Amino acid sequence: MTFTLDAVLAARRFEVSLSLEPGETVAVLGPNGAGKSTLLSVIAGLVRPDSGRAEVDGRVLFELGAGMHTWTAPHRRGTALLAQDPLLFPHLSVLENVAFGPRSAGVPRKEARDRARHWLAEVDAGELAGRRPGELSGGQAQRVAAARALAVDPDVLLLDEPLSALDIHAAPLLRRLLKRVLAGRRAVIVTHDVLDAYMLADRVIVLEEGRITEDGPTRDVLRRPRSRFAAGLAGLNLVPGTVTAGGLRSGDGLDFAGQHDDPLAPGQAGVAAFPPSAVSVFLDEAHGSPRNSFRVTVTDLEPHGDQIRVRAGELSADVTPAASADLGLAPGLEVYFVVKAAAVSIYPA
Amino acid sequence: MTFTLDAVLAARRFEVSLSLEPGETVAVLGPNGAGKSTLLSVIAGLVRPDSGRAEVDGRVLFELGAGMHTWTAPHRRGTALLAQDPLLFPHLSVLENVAFGPRSAGVPRKEARDRARHWLAEVDAGELAGRRPGELSGGQAQRVAAARALAVDPDVLLLDEPLSALDIHAAPLLRRLLKRVLAGRRAVIVTHDVLDAYMLADRVIVLEEGRITEDGPTRDVLRRPRSRFAAGLAGLNLVPGTVTAGGLRSGDGLDFAGQHDDPLAPGQAGVAAFPPSAVSVFLDEAHGSPRNSFRVTVTDLEPHGDQIRVRAGELSADVTPAASADLGLAPGLEVYFVVKAAAVSIYPA
Amino acid sequence: MGRPRGNAYSGIPRWVVAVAAVGALLVLLPLAAMVARVNWPQFIPLVTSESSLTALGLSLRTATASTALCVLFGVPLALVLARGDFPGQRLLRAFVLLPLVLPPVVGGLALLYAFGRQGLLGRSLEIAGLQIAFSTTAVVLAQTFVALPFLVVSLEGALRSAGSRYEAVAATLGARPTTVLRRVTLPLVLPGLASGAVLSFARCLGEFGATLTFAGSLQGVTRTLPLEIYLQREADADAAVALSLLLVVVAVVVVGLSYRGPAPAGTGSRPARSAGGQGTA
Amino acid sequence: MGRPRGNAYSGIPRWVVAVAAVGALLVLLPLAAMVARVNWPQFIPLVTSESSLTALGLSLRTATASTALCVLFGVPLALVLARGDFPGQRLLRAFVLLPLVLPPVVGGLALLYAFGRQGLLGRSLEIAGLQIAFSTTAVVLAQTFVALPFLVVSLEGALRSAGSRYEAVAATLGARPTTVLRRVTLPLVLPGLASGAVLSFARCLGEFGATLTFAGSLQGVTRTLPLEIYLQREADADAAVALSLLLVVVAVVVVGLSYRGPAPAGTGSRPARSAGGQGTA
Amino acid sequence: GGASGGGAAGGGTTVSVFAAASLKAPFTQLAEQFEADNPGTTVTLSFAGSSDLATQISQGAPADVFASADTKNMAKLGDAGLVEGSPRAFATNVLTIVVPPANPASIGSFADLANPGVKTVICAAQVPCGAAAKTLEQGTGTTLQPVSEESSVTDVLGKVVSGEADAGLVYVTDAKAAGDKVREIRFPEAAEAVNTYPIAAVRTSKNKDAAAAFIAAVTGSEGQQVLRGAGFGTP
Ligand SMILES: Nc1ncnc2c1ncn2[C@@H]1O[C@H](COP(=O)(O)OP(=O)(O)OP(=O)(O)O)[C@@H](O)[C@H]1O
Ligand SMILES: Nc1ncnc2c1ncn2[C@@H]1O[C@H](COP(=O)(O)OP(=O)(O)OP(=O)(O)O)[C@@H](O)[C@H]1O
Ligand SMILES: [Mg+2]
Ligand SMILES: [Mg+2]
């Protein structure tokens, strides 16, 4: 445990305990007003909890409560926060905004600018370098703010909804960039998008009304949600395995045809992800376009909204009650789970 | 044509012509920095174009250019703008923020507050009425800002990414609310989400680099995109018809099983929507969980990304090239298009 | 390792505090020296003498009236200067600032030339039955003249800092410019307006030269506390110091009560969307 | 039907413009009357006389020095008052504002009591070989004393209006408080700092009473332009008016050059994210 | 930065003279003459109200000579032990009536000042010219209803010159300096309140000899002639 946090903030009904391993990225999900941004602000040192303690690599960030007043100022915490609002410094150009962090860390001006240019290019905002923040569109500002936070190269990176306001081309680009940057880095990322949580984080926590209601590896939480909120998130099928040319071979030797999200090298570890709603259930093998057809044994049936979730070991399918009745689905029955390759995304693990 | 706009703003490389029928809602899609927010600001009267003309129901909003200087002030335009930033008045409570519009229109204080309370309840923010904007989370502020714009009850409603920052429960709620409010109202709504465009608008325009590159009924543009940007949007299958208990019966008499997005009464007009990637292609009818299986004739095959888009009349399916080859797909071939009910959304038309 | 007491960020470098302490000393030391010099046994009778109390009352009345006039005229002027865009704007600003640099006595002369019996408007005013010179009106006019720029400059700065984003939003919600002004602009720049009004009031309260020149000095009519102090000084500098202390106490009370240094929450340009980092405590 | 010339929103109600015009007239009329009274043939020799030019030079030098001191001490004071949170903050604010209401002559006395030969610190200063009273240093000190509150009040208002959101962001990016101050806080409140400095400079330039009392009136050493004007007035009020005109012209030039009323873009608290509604033109 | 006042400048002797503001014109002339007569000696003049100057000197201002417009302020310094020897009277001044050139209120005598509707401006009783006016009121049995009691003669004169007041009581020297901007109306009762100007060296002076020489020049015939020229009387 090299990062630990315990914090209570009564005014916002916030009471959270959290710890991060070195290099671990945690995604924070939860409804509006649950305390996600508050959590980041507490870690960054912008909001002072009523009591609690935080420590990173043996350094105490704060220790507050009866008689305790240890408090490390934000700029010494080694954290960088991408807040929900871009908050670009209005008097500085875009380039100077991004160079601000490196400059503050003592990097010489020229090098800081080079670094800023690098990160601007990474978020596809290189041509905005000379503008003032007031001359940017919402999505442009969001990207520049992301570049500014990334340019700091902090011990703990705190990202509050980094992908909102982005267009359909920019969002995947930034998602891939974050995936790369967050690899092996301690980070906390707030998002409303399950796919982001899955792609970017090792672990997910769900915050509801200021408290953590779920905490665990992303796959587990998404697959078997216990909280009301997480239950609303799609229960993704996640199959780990080895990347192949056209998809992924699971540990059990099943071949999944799918879409490679990124250029992936065959042989590397990967995961196939697809929603239960994309899985069709057949009693017999049928010859059709779907590339994936697996013979499985139904283990469980449970209602899921107005659908029936059919579990077969690690995999699940959502079907209408009518279909379930029609096919006579019951635990122990052997069926075929059929999924189109277009519905299966393959990610690096 | 009761609303027409022609505007040129050289500094932002913006040059747009647009017109709206009474009661028509237009969705604006486009990449970051394309000029979507600029368009709304020009209509609302916050940004003054270099030249151009706008008129609503015979009233001239502006007429600028050589020698022409007609300019109607923002507050007389009968427009209400929900900007990309919530911009709640920091010195007023949430309730007073929402009551601001009605108050400005001369509604007595008590009635304005009642109206404000109504709209706050509609966006599920009733319990925030007494707070200051500074005490709201990002998503809460977004909802209150939406309520504030809606409470104005304007001739033309301008919404800039109204659904960003909302959690997975709040977003569908607000989407349904907007659907209801926008019915029969002139509105322009900026979004990055195709589904929002489809659900909320009668027509969609795509802006790229300050110019309109697509303009037409939502279904047509989404189904047959011509611009690079629109091509990146999913090419949804959209089938109009009549709502039935379990789905929708199309004009051709096909029955689509699907998910009712809203409580829908059987017999009313509706549309079934599903992405081509959710459609499987079979050579023979197979007995499986998918409720929808239609015998169709392939009319066209075209590459779509690394997939093949199989068109059959109005419907299309995306399959991998391998599947296409395997099944020997070719125009004229009779096949079965199979879609799970879980993948089909039924909307009111 | 700062220790903010609220839960908001506030990082003041330590050397800034040190320099501020020196600055405060620069102001506090003379005040302390003055207090040390007061002849206390003499103090009470002096400050409660009829002439002193009359002068004090007149000062408070006129300064209040003048501050009201400053707000009345200064707010529109500041608005026009901050938000308007017209030829001659910079020139107008420079002229409105002029009374700041005019030695007050000369300001009084200028007022005489304008509103005096022989002045530009004097003839017309006299025909209208208005006699300004040697009246309390003249005191108020003199104070308004010297104090107006204080309000305008402070408020214009605040207006520019606040920007016009919220005003634009209010307009799109259908608010007429007057409504926008009353319900959005003014509440948002309240801190600036408050400091401007305090500065104006203080300047009015301390006004001496222009009043003396333009209005004269007659007990109960035009002799405000500074004029009284000046006269007392002719007899006895210590008496003047004692009276000044009275003025200072009055000012501290009035300023202390009216100018609370509005809480940062709900002020100017804090955008509505909270990044979670701005506690209000 | 306003006609903004830029492409930003700016809705000034028409009646505001009318009231502003009356306010402007209130200031402009006396100035015009004054200009009308100037005896032009006498003007040139008077303002170019050695004593006038010496006094002008002294005024400019001392006012500049004093404004620098005001900025040096006033910025930290304003920061501590606006951002700090400590017991006695309101009391400190009230005391720092006091020189505003003190009649300048009394302020001069207070300074004498503090820094004069017989004053609180006088003895110690004399031992250290420093003679402050009746020297140019005294002029600067007197001007700083009376002008400091102007800077503090304007700047504190601007700081409060601006809020501390950007400062918080800068801190999370690793900037030390000093860096935050230099690169974020000060640039953001530049309009407020500028108006504060202008007000201070103007107040220094017009300072008369405290200077006369604390520094005396010695040509070339302590006789600033207002003191020279005072002396001229003993002989001939018109000469004083003519000299004042010189002061006014100098002030307009200095203020006009230094205080451009910074463009709304890039100022204070306009959040980075543009709602598209804020043109910069 | 400037040097502090007083002290020697340029190797020569410097005499620092603190004089009442009303002495500006004659003393400036006198100082030039004195410098011409005593090469190497510089006279620096500091003008202000007499009470200002007295306060400054008692607070340690580097003055060598103090010339006051009244005996009261000189006495104040004397009580504080700051006067070298005994002060010498070097000039007198009496009050006179000034009216705007057109004399709108048709003032002809001191008693006319009390006529109803006449806007009379006098000095406040706390300042020498006001004290003198009080004496005249008592002596003549006239009760004035002034519209303003100014704190200095200059302010009284200013009100008359600008036409604001119908009449004012000022010193003859002021009336003379104002030239044709005002009309002077002399009245015999004025002689009952004569104001005396005393001059003395300051005890803390470091140039006592030069100070004495300057005082001698002022009280000498040449000095008296200059003062008479400005309208002052001989004590
Ligand atoms: N400055 C503040 N003062 C008091 N309460 C606040 C403040 N800021 C936020 N809150 C409240 O604290 C709770 C947590 O807010 P927070 O911003 O952390 O939510 P969030 O999880 O980030 O929500 P969102 O998804 O909408 O951004 C909310 O109920 C909010 O209203
Ligand atoms: N105030 C301004 N001054 C100058 N240029 C501006 C200004 N605001 C925006 N722009 C530029 O105008 C273009 C259009 O901006 P606009 O805000 O309309 O984009 P948008 O389509 O809303 O983008 P987004 O999806 O990111 O919100 C962009 O290139 C932007 O950089
Ligand atoms: Mg948040
Ligand atoms: Mg936008």
mmCIF file of C-alpha atoms in Angstrom, chain B residues 120-330:
data_model
loop_
_atom_site.group_PDB
_atom_site.id
_atom_site.type_symbol
_atom_site.label_atom_id
_atom_site.label_comp_id
_atom_site.label_asym_id
_atom_site.label_seq_id
_atom_site.Cartn_x
_atom_site.Cartn_y
_atom_site.Cartn_z
ATOM 1 C CA LEU B 120 -36.294 21.414 -11.207
ATOM 2 C CA ALA B 121 -38.437 18.405 -10.389
ATOM 3 C CA GLU B 122 -38.516 17.508 -14.093
ATOM 4 C CA VAL B 123 -34.733 17.318 -14.238
ATOM 5 C CA ASP B 124 -34.654 15.428 -10.940
ATOM 6 C CA ALA B 125 -32.991 18.281 -9.099
ATOM 7 C CA GLY B 126 -35.871 19.307 -6.868
ATOM 8 C CA GLU B 127 -33.925 18.794 -3.683
ATOM 9 C CA LEU B 128 -31.190 21.190 -4.824
ATOM 10 C CA ALA B 129 -33.518 24.214 -4.943
ATOM 11 C CA GLY B 130 -32.036 25.941 -1.914
ATOM 12 C CA ARG B 131 -28.365 25.510 -2.817
ATOM 13 C CA ARG B 132 -25.928 27.967 -4.289
ATOM 14 C CA PRO B 133 -24.452 26.981 -7.653
ATOM 15 C CA GLY B 134 -21.027 26.811 -6.011
ATOM 16 C CA GLU B 135 -22.258 23.896 -3.960
ATOM 17 C CA LEU B 136 -23.317 21.748 -6.887
ATOM 18 C CA SER B 137 -21.485 18.951 -8.614
ATOM 19 C CA GLY B 138 -20.813 19.193 -12.343
ATOM 20 C CA GLY B 139 -23.752 17.037 -13.343
ATOM 21 C CA GLN B 140 -26.095 18.754 -10.931
ATOM 22 C CA ALA B 141 -25.150 22.150 -12.376
ATOM 23 C CA GLN B 142 -25.767 20.826 -15.875
ATOM 24 C CA ARG B 143 -29.267 19.713 -14.929
ATOM 25 C CA VAL B 144 -30.123 22.983 -13.235
ATOM 26 C CA ALA B 145 -28.904 24.890 -16.284
ATOM 27 C CA ALA B 146 -31.178 22.750 -18.443
ATOM 28 C CA ALA B 147 -34.124 23.501 -16.172
ATOM 29 C CA ARG B 148 -33.303 27.207 -16.346
ATOM 30 C CA ALA B 149 -33.349 27.232 -20.144
ATOM 31 C CA LEU B 150 -36.522 25.152 -20.333
ATOM 32 C CA ALA B 151 -38.343 27.385 -17.852
ATOM 33 C CA VAL B 152 -38.108 30.265 -20.323
ATOM 34 C CA ASP B 153 -40.519 28.596 -22.737
ATOM 35 C CA PRO B 154 -38.932 30.321 -25.748
ATOM 36 C CA ASP B 155 -39.848 30.494 -29.422
ATOM 37 C CA VAL B 156 -36.545 28.905 -30.339
ATOM 38 C CA LEU B 157 -34.728 26.692 -27.867
ATOM 39 C CA LEU B 158 -30.956 26.416 -28.292
ATOM 40 C CA LEU B 159 -29.262 23.541 -26.487
ATOM 41 C CA ASP B 160 -25.492 23.023 -26.494
ATOM 42 C CA GLU B 161 -24.591 19.483 -25.450
ATOM 43 C CA PRO B 162 -27.344 19.301 -22.852
ATOM 44 C CA LEU B 163 -26.613 15.711 -21.890
ATOM 45 C CA SER B 164 -22.896 15.878 -21.218
ATOM 46 C CA ALA B 165 -21.698 15.369 -17.648
ATOM 47 C CA LEU B 166 -24.848 13.443 -16.729
ATOM 48 C CA ASP B 167 -24.732 10.048 -15.059
ATOM 49 C CA ILE B 168 -26.217 6.937 -16.643
ATOM 50 C CA HIS B 169 -29.529 7.382 -14.873
ATOM 51 C CA ALA B 170 -29.888 11.119 -15.365
ATOM 52 C CA ALA B 171 -29.034 11.138 -19.065
ATOM 53 C CA PRO B 172 -31.988 8.977 -20.225
ATOM 54 C CA LEU B 173 -34.269 10.937 -17.912
ATOM 55 C CA LEU B 174 -33.289 14.258 -19.402
ATOM 56 C CA ARG B 175 -33.371 12.785 -22.879
ATOM 57 C CA ARG B 176 -36.991 11.763 -22.392
ATOM 58 C CA LEU B 177 -37.807 15.152 -20.916
ATOM 59 C CA LEU B 178 -36.287 16.936 -23.893
ATOM 60 C CA LYS B 179 -38.115 14.646 -26.270
ATOM 61 C CA ARG B 180 -41.354 15.749 -24.667
ATOM 62 C CA VAL B 181 -40.464 19.441 -24.507
ATOM 63 C CA LEU B 182 -39.096 19.634 -28.032
ATOM 64 C CA ALA B 183 -42.171 18.085 -29.597
ATOM 65 C CA GLY B 184 -43.647 20.743 -31.832
ATOM 66 C CA ARG B 185 -41.115 23.358 -30.782
ATOM 67 C CA ARG B 186 -38.454 25.064 -32.857
ATOM 68 C CA ALA B 187 -35.131 24.027 -31.408
ATOM 69 C CA VAL B 188 -31.487 23.578 -32.322
ATOM 70 C CA ILE B 189 -29.619 20.989 -30.320
ATOM 71 C CA VAL B 190 -25.875 20.402 -30.458
ATOM 72 C CA THR B 191 -24.739 16.913 -29.593
ATOM 73 C CA HIS B 192 -21.959 14.408 -30.081
ATOM 74 C CA ASP B 193 -24.329 11.505 -29.670
ATOM 75 C CA VAL B 194 -26.106 10.108 -32.723
ATOM 76 C CA LEU B 195 -28.797 8.520 -30.645
ATOM 77 C CA ASP B 196 -29.664 11.920 -29.169
ATOM 78 C CA ALA B 197 -29.769 13.390 -32.626
ATOM 79 C CA TYR B 198 -32.021 10.658 -33.780
ATOM 80 C CA MET B 199 -34.296 10.707 -30.788
ATOM 81 C CA LEU B 200 -34.681 14.417 -30.369
ATOM 82 C CA ALA B 201 -34.462 15.936 -33.822
ATOM 83 C CA ASP B 202 -36.464 15.911 -36.999
ATOM 84 C CA ARG B 203 -33.501 16.925 -39.031
ATOM 85 C CA VAL B 204 -29.782 16.814 -38.622
ATOM 86 C CA ILE B 205 -27.082 19.059 -39.958
ATOM 87 C CA VAL B 206 -23.416 18.228 -39.852
ATOM 88 C CA LEU B 207 -21.040 21.150 -39.443
ATOM 89 C CA GLU B 208 -17.438 20.795 -40.463
ATOM 90 C CA GLU B 209 -14.960 23.662 -40.372
ATOM 91 C CA GLY B 210 -17.679 26.254 -40.156
ATOM 92 C CA ARG B 211 -19.739 24.925 -43.045
ATOM 93 C CA ILE B 212 -22.746 22.656 -43.302
ATOM 94 C CA THR B 213 -21.689 19.441 -45.002
ATOM 95 C CA GLU B 214 -24.868 17.438 -44.474
ATOM 96 C CA ASP B 215 -28.428 18.559 -44.031
ATOM 97 C CA GLY B 216 -31.511 16.409 -44.118
ATOM 98 C CA PRO B 217 -33.960 14.245 -42.247
ATOM 99 C CA THR B 218 -32.146 12.482 -39.434
ATOM 100 C CA ARG B 219 -32.795 9.002 -40.827
ATOM 101 C CA ASP B 220 -31.467 9.810 -44.260
ATOM 102 C CA VAL B 221 -28.296 11.471 -43.049
ATOM 103 C CA LEU B 222 -27.558 8.741 -40.552
ATOM 104 C CA ARG B 223 -28.323 5.995 -43.008
ATOM 105 C CA ARG B 224 -26.499 7.394 -46.014
ATOM 106 C CA PRO B 225 -23.878 9.785 -44.749
ATOM 107 C CA ARG B 226 -21.969 11.707 -47.377
ATOM 108 C CA SER B 227 -19.506 13.612 -45.212
ATOM 109 C CA ARG B 228 -16.427 12.055 -43.673
ATOM 110 C CA PHE B 229 -17.664 12.978 -40.231
ATOM 111 C CA ALA B 230 -21.156 11.594 -40.640
ATOM 112 C CA ALA B 231 -19.712 8.410 -42.057
ATOM 113 C CA GLY B 232 -18.031 7.908 -38.737
ATOM 114 C CA LEU B 233 -21.397 7.989 -37.044
ATOM 115 C CA ALA B 234 -23.132 4.646 -36.856
ATOM 116 C CA GLY B 235 -25.373 3.983 -39.843
ATOM 117 C CA LEU B 236 -28.458 3.060 -37.838
ATOM 118 C CA ASN B 237 -31.227 0.887 -39.248
ATOM 119 C CA LEU B 238 -34.423 2.851 -38.842
ATOM 120 C CA VAL B 239 -37.768 1.190 -39.563
ATOM 121 C CA PRO B 240 -40.948 3.250 -39.252
ATOM 122 C CA GLY B 241 -44.200 1.545 -38.391
ATOM 123 C CA THR B 242 -46.840 1.034 -35.758
ATOM 124 C CA VAL B 243 -46.094 0.190 -32.170
ATOM 125 C CA THR B 244 -47.228 -3.226 -30.997
ATOM 126 C CA ALA B 245 -47.214 -4.784 -27.548
ATOM 127 C CA GLY B 246 -43.821 -6.428 -28.006
ATOM 128 C CA GLY B 247 -42.291 -4.147 -30.567
ATOM 129 C CA LEU B 248 -43.246 -2.614 -33.860
ATOM 130 C CA ARG B 249 -44.933 -3.614 -37.086
ATOM 131 C CA SER B 250 -43.297 -2.022 -40.077
ATOM 132 C CA GLY B 251 -45.101 -0.558 -43.051
ATOM 133 C CA ASP B 252 -44.210 -3.743 -44.994
ATOM 134 C CA GLY B 253 -45.875 -5.831 -42.326
ATOM 135 C CA LEU B 254 -42.706 -7.105 -40.678
ATOM 136 C CA ASP B 255 -42.875 -7.539 -36.916
ATOM 137 C CA PHE B 256 -39.899 -6.233 -34.979
ATOM 138 C CA ALA B 257 -39.473 -7.364 -31.385
ATOM 139 C CA GLY B 258 -37.649 -4.708 -29.405
ATOM 140 C CA GLN B 259 -37.176 -2.657 -26.289
ATOM 141 C CA HIS B 260 -39.623 0.128 -25.692
ATOM 142 C CA ASP B 261 -37.606 3.104 -24.754
ATOM 143 C CA ASP B 262 -40.612 4.858 -23.295
ATOM 144 C CA PRO B 263 -43.987 3.618 -22.208
ATOM 145 C CA LEU B 264 -45.603 3.364 -25.637
ATOM 146 C CA ALA B 265 -49.198 2.659 -26.461
ATOM 147 C CA PRO B 266 -49.757 -0.082 -29.056
ATOM 148 C CA GLY B 267 -51.121 1.439 -32.202
ATOM 149 C CA GLN B 268 -49.187 4.676 -32.106
ATOM 150 C CA ALA B 269 -46.618 5.499 -34.744
ATOM 151 C CA GLY B 270 -43.089 4.435 -33.909
ATOM 152 C CA VAL B 271 -39.650 3.625 -35.236
ATOM 153 C CA ALA B 272 -37.448 0.631 -34.607
ATOM 154 C CA ALA B 273 -33.741 1.473 -34.500
ATOM 155 C CA PHE B 274 -30.796 -0.903 -34.422
ATOM 156 C CA PRO B 275 -27.200 -0.710 -35.586
ATOM 157 C CA PRO B 276 -26.073 -2.770 -38.578
ATOM 158 C CA SER B 277 -23.445 -4.337 -36.334
ATOM 159 C CA ALA B 278 -26.262 -5.975 -34.357
ATOM 160 C CA VAL B 279 -27.625 -7.729 -37.437
ATOM 161 C CA SER B 280 -26.478 -11.250 -38.191
ATOM 162 C CA VAL B 281 -26.863 -12.799 -41.604
ATOM 163 C CA PHE B 282 -27.935 -16.419 -42.026
ATOM 164 C CA LEU B 283 -28.531 -18.424 -45.147
ATOM 165 C CA ASP B 284 -31.286 -20.467 -43.531
ATOM 166 C CA GLU B 285 -33.776 -19.712 -40.834
ATOM 167 C CA ALA B 286 -32.334 -20.931 -37.517
ATOM 168 C CA HIS B 287 -34.162 -21.473 -34.317
ATOM 169 C CA GLY B 288 -32.538 -19.302 -31.669
ATOM 170 C CA SER B 289 -33.148 -16.658 -29.123
ATOM 171 C CA PRO B 290 -33.204 -13.741 -31.564
ATOM 172 C CA ARG B 291 -36.811 -12.685 -31.969
ATOM 173 C CA ASN B 292 -36.279 -10.997 -35.291
ATOM 174 C CA SER B 293 -35.522 -12.920 -38.399
ATOM 175 C CA PHE B 294 -36.425 -11.478 -41.783
ATOM 176 C CA ARG B 295 -36.084 -12.922 -45.191
ATOM 177 C CA VAL B 296 -34.493 -10.267 -47.380
ATOM 178 C CA THR B 297 -32.693 -9.957 -50.680
ATOM 179 C CA VAL B 298 -29.203 -8.528 -50.692
ATOM 180 C CA THR B 299 -29.139 -5.410 -52.832
ATOM 181 C CA ASP B 300 -25.670 -4.136 -52.265
ATOM 182 C CA LEU B 301 -22.335 -4.884 -50.607
ATOM 183 C CA GLU B 302 -19.926 -2.136 -49.693
ATOM 184 C CA PRO B 303 -16.866 -1.837 -47.493
ATOM 185 C CA HIS B 304 -17.459 0.009 -44.263
ATOM 186 C CA GLY B 305 -14.283 0.362 -42.251
ATOM 187 C CA ASP B 306 -12.858 -3.138 -41.974
ATOM 188 C CA GLN B 307 -16.318 -4.612 -42.270
ATOM 189 C CA ILE B 308 -18.635 -5.274 -45.142
ATOM 190 C CA ARG B 309 -21.961 -3.492 -45.069
ATOM 191 C CA VAL B 310 -24.659 -5.721 -46.509
ATOM 192 C CA ARG B 311 -27.629 -3.734 -47.727
ATOM 193 C CA ALA B 312 -31.026 -5.250 -48.292
ATOM 194 C CA GLY B 313 -33.423 -2.538 -49.228
ATOM 195 C CA GLU B 314 -33.782 -0.224 -46.272
ATOM 196 C CA LEU B 315 -31.980 -2.563 -43.884
ATOM 197 C CA SER B 316 -28.294 -3.180 -43.551
ATOM 198 C CA ALA B 317 -25.988 -5.495 -41.649
ATOM 199 C CA ASP B 318 -22.296 -5.279 -40.965
ATOM 200 C CA VAL B 319 -20.381 -8.514 -41.259
ATOM 201 C CA THR B 320 -16.711 -9.368 -41.376
ATOM 202 C CA PRO B 321 -15.179 -9.960 -44.793
ATOM 203 C CA ALA B 322 -14.533 -13.526 -43.694
ATOM 204 C CA ALA B 323 -18.210 -14.098 -42.981
ATOM 205 C CA SER B 324 -19.190 -12.480 -46.230
ATOM 206 C CA ALA B 325 -16.894 -14.768 -48.168
ATOM 207 C CA ASP B 326 -17.932 -17.782 -46.177
ATOM 208 C CA LEU B 327 -21.625 -17.233 -46.883
ATOM 209 C CA GLY B 328 -20.980 -16.265 -50.482
ATOM 210 C CA LEU B 329 -22.902 -13.046 -50.139
ATOM 211 C CA ALA B 330 -23.722 -11.266 -53.363
#
